[in-house]
Short mmCIF file of C-alpha atoms in Angstrom, two decimals:
data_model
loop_
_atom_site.label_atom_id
_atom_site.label_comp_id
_atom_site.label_asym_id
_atom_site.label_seq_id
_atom_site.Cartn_x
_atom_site.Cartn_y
_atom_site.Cartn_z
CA UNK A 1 -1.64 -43.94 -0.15
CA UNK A 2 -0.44 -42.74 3.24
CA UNK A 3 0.78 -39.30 2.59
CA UNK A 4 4.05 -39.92 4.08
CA UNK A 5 5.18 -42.74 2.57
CA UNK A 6 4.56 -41.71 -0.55
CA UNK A 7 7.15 -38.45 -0.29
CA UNK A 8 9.49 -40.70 0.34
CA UNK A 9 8.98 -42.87 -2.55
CA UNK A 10 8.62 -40.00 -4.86
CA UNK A 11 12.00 -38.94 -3.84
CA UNK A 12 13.73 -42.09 -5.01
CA UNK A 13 11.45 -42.25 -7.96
CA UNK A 14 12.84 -38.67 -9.97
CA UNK A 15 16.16 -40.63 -8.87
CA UNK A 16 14.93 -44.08 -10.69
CA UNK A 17 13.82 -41.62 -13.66
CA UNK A 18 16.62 -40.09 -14.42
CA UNK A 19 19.40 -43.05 -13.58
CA UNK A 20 20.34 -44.26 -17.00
CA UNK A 21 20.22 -41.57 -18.55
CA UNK A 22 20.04 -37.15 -17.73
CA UNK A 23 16.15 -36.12 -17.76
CA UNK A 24 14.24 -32.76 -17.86
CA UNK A 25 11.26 -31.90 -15.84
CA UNK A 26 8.18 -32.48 -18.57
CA UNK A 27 9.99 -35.77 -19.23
CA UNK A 28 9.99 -37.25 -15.97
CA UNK A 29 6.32 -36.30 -14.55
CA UNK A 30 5.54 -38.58 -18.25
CA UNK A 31 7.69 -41.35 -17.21
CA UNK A 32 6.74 -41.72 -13.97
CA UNK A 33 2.47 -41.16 -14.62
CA UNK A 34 2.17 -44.71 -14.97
CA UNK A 35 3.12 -45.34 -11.34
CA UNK A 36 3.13 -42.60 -9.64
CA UNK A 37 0.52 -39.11 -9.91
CA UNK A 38 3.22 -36.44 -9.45
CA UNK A 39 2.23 -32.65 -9.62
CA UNK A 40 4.81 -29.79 -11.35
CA UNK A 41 5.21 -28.50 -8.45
CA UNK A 42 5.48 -31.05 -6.46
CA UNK A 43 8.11 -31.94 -8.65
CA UNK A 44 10.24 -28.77 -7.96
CA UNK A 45 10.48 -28.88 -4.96
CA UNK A 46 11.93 -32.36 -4.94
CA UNK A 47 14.29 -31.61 -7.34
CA UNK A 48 15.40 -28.71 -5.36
CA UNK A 49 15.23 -30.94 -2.19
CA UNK A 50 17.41 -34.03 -4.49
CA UNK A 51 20.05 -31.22 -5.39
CA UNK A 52 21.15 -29.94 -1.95
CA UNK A 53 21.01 -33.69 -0.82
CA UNK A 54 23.42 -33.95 -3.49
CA UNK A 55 21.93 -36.72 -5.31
CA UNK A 56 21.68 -34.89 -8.92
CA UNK A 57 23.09 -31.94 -10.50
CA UNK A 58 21.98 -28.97 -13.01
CA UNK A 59 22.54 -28.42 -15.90
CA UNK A 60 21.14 -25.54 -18.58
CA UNK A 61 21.16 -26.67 -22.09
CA UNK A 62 19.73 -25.22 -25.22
CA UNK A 63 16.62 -26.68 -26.56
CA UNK A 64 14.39 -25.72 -30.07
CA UNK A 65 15.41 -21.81 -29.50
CA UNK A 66 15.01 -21.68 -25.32
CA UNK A 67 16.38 -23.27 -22.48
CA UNK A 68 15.73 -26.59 -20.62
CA UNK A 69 17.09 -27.43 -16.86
CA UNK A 70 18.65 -30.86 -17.30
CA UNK A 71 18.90 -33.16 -14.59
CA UNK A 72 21.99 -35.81 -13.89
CA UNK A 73 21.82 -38.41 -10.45
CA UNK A 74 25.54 -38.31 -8.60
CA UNK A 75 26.94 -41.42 -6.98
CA UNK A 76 25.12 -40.41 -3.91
CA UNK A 77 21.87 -40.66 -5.97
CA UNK A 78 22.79 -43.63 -7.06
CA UNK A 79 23.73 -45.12 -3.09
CA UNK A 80 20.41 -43.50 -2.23
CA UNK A 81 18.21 -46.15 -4.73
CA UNK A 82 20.55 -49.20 -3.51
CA UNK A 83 19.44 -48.22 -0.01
CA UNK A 84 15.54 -48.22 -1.06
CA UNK A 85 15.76 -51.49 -2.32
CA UNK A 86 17.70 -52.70 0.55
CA UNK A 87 14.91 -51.23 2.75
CA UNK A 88 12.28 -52.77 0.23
CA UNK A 89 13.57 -56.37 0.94
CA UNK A 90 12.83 -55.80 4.77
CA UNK A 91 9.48 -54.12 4.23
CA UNK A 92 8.63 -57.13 2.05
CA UNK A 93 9.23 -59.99 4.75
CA UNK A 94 7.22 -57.73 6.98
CA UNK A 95 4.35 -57.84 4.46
CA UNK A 96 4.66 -61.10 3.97
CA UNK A 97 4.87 -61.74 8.43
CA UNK A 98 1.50 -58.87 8.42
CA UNK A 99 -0.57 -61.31 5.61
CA UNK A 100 -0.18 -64.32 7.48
CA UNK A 101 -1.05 -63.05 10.88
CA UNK A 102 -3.82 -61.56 9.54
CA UNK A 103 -4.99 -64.56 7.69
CA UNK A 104 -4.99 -66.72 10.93
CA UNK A 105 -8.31 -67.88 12.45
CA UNK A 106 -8.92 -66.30 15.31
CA UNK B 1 -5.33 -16.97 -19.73
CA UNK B 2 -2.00 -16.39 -21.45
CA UNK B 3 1.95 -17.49 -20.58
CA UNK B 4 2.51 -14.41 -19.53
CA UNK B 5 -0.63 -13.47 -17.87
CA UNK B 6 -0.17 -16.46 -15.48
CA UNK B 7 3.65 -15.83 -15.24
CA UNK B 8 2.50 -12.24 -13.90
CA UNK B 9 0.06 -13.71 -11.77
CA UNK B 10 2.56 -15.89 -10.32
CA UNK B 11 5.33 -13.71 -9.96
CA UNK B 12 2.93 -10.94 -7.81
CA UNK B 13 2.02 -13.71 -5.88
CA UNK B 14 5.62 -15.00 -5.07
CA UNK B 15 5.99 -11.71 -4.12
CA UNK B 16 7.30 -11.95 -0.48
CA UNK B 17 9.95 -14.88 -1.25
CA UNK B 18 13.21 -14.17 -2.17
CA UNK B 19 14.10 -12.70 -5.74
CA UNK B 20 16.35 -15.74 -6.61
CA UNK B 21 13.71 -18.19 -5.62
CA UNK B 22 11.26 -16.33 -7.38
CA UNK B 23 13.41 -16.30 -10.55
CA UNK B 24 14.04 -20.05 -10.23
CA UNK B 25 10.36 -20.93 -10.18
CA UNK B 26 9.01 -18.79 -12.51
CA UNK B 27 11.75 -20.62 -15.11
CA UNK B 28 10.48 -23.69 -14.07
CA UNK B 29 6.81 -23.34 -14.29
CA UNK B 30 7.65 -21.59 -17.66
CA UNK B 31 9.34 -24.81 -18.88
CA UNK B 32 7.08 -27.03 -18.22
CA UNK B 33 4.26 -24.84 -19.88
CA UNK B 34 6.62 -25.11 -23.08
CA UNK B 35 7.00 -28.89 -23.12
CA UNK B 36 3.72 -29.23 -23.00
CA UNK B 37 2.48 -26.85 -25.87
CA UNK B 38 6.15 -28.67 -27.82
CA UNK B 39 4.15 -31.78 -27.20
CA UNK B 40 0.61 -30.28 -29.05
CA UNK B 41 -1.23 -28.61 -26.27
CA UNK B 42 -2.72 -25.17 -26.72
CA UNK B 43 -1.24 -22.34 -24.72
CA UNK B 44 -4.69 -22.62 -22.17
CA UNK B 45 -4.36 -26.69 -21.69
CA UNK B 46 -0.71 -26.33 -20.94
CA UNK B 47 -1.62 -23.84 -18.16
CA UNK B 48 -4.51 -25.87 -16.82
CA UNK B 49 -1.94 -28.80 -16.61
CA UNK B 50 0.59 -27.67 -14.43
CA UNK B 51 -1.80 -26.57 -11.74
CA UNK B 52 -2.97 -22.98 -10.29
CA UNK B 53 -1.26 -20.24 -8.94
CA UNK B 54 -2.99 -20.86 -5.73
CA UNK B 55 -1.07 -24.82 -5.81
CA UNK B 56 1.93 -23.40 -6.55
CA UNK B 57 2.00 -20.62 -4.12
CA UNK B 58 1.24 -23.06 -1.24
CA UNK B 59 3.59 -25.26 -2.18
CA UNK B 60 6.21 -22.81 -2.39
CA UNK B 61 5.14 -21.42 1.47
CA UNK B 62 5.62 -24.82 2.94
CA UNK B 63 9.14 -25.38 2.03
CA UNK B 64 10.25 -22.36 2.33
CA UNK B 65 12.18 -22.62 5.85
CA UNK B 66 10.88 -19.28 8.26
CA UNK B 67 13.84 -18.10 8.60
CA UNK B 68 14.30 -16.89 4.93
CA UNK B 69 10.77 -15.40 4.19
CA UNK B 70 11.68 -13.27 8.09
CA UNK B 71 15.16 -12.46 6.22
CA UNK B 72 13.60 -10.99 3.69
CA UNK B 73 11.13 -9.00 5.18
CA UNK B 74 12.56 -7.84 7.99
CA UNK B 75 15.76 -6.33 5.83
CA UNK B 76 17.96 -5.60 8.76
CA UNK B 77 20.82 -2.88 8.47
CA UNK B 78 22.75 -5.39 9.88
CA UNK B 79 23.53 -8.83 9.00
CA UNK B 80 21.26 -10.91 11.47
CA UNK B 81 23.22 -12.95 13.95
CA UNK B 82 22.14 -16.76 14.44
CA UNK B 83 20.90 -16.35 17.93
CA UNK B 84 18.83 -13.39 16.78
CA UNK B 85 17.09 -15.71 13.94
CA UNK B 86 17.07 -18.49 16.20
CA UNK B 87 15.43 -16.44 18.46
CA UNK B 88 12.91 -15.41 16.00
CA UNK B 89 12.14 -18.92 15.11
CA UNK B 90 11.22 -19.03 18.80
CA UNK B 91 8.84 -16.05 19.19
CA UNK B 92 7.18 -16.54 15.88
CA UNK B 93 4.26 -19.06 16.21
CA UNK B 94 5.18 -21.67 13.50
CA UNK B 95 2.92 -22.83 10.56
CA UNK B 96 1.61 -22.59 6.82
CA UNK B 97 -0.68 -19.30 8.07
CA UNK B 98 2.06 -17.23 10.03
CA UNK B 99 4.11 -18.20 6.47
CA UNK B 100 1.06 -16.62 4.13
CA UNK B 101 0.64 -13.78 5.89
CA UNK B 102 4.29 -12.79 6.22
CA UNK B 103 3.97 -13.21 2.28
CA UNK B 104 1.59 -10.02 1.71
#
């Protein structure tokens, strides 16, 4: 996949992870492995890049004798995924315009 | 290797960033190492997952804007005005070497 594209996706995706319900690092690399390869530290520094955005917050919580950082998405996390799948919908149609010119005879 | 050991490693090689961003990472690295061996993996698996210190460092250099890693080397017994890092930012070539070898 074009390098690019997929930052932004994987952006939107640690959003989509931890949406319903607060996540911790381990946790969402797991969830997300089935769609997306996503390295640790990769992973940091979209977290860090998600927090000053604003889009999730921090939390330090006690976990079998040590700590574990604790991730939450904010409102503007949550206006960030409604705008991907606003975008989405237009990238589809354009998909859709790119397939049939391309299956045209020339 | 041990937790520690590669900890060590990484913290030496983290070296020329900040102390509070070296703090930060070295927390999260040695999270993820502990979820890991929670989950069943030995202490050497758990390492080998999360990637080398070599990934990690160049990760960390590329995000790390230029005009922190200059901050922090440079030490000035002044506060540096923004002109003076702007200008910086202008006489330094940019780039993932210039960032490496202000690390050393």
């Amino acid at each position: 996949m074009d390098i690019q594209l997929k930052r932004g996706l994987l952006d939107v995706c640690v959003l989509a992870a931890i949406k319903n319900e607060d996540s911790y690092g381990y946790r969402i690399i797991k969830d997300l492995k089935p769609y997306i390869e996503l390295s640790e530290s990769t992973l940091y520094t979209i977290l860090k890049r998600l927090e000053t955005a604003d889009m999730l917050t921090v939390r330090t919580a006690e976990h079998g004798g040590r700590l574990r950082k604790y991730y939450r998405i904010t409102e503007e996390g949550v206006r960030r995924i409604e705008e991907f799948k606003e975008d989405w919908k237009e990238i589809f149609s354009i998909y859709q315009f790119v397939i049939k010119e391309d299956g045209k005879n020339d | 290797m041990t937790k520690i050991q590669f900890l060590l490693t990484l913290n030496k090689s983290l070296s020329g960033l900040p102390q509070d961003e070296i703090e930060e990472r070295l927390t999260f690295y040695s999270e993820m190492i502990d979820d890991r061996m929670e989950e069943g993996l030995s202490e050497d698996e758990a390492i080998a997952a999360i990637g080398s210190v070599e990934e990690i460092v160049t990760q960390s250099v590329e995000e790390i804007p230029l005009t922190k890693i200059v901050k922090n080397k440079v030490k000035p017994k002044r506060k540096m005005r923004a002109w003076e890092i702007g200008y910086w930012q202008l006489v330094l070539p940019s780039g993932f070497r210039w960032r490496l070898l202000l690390l050393r």
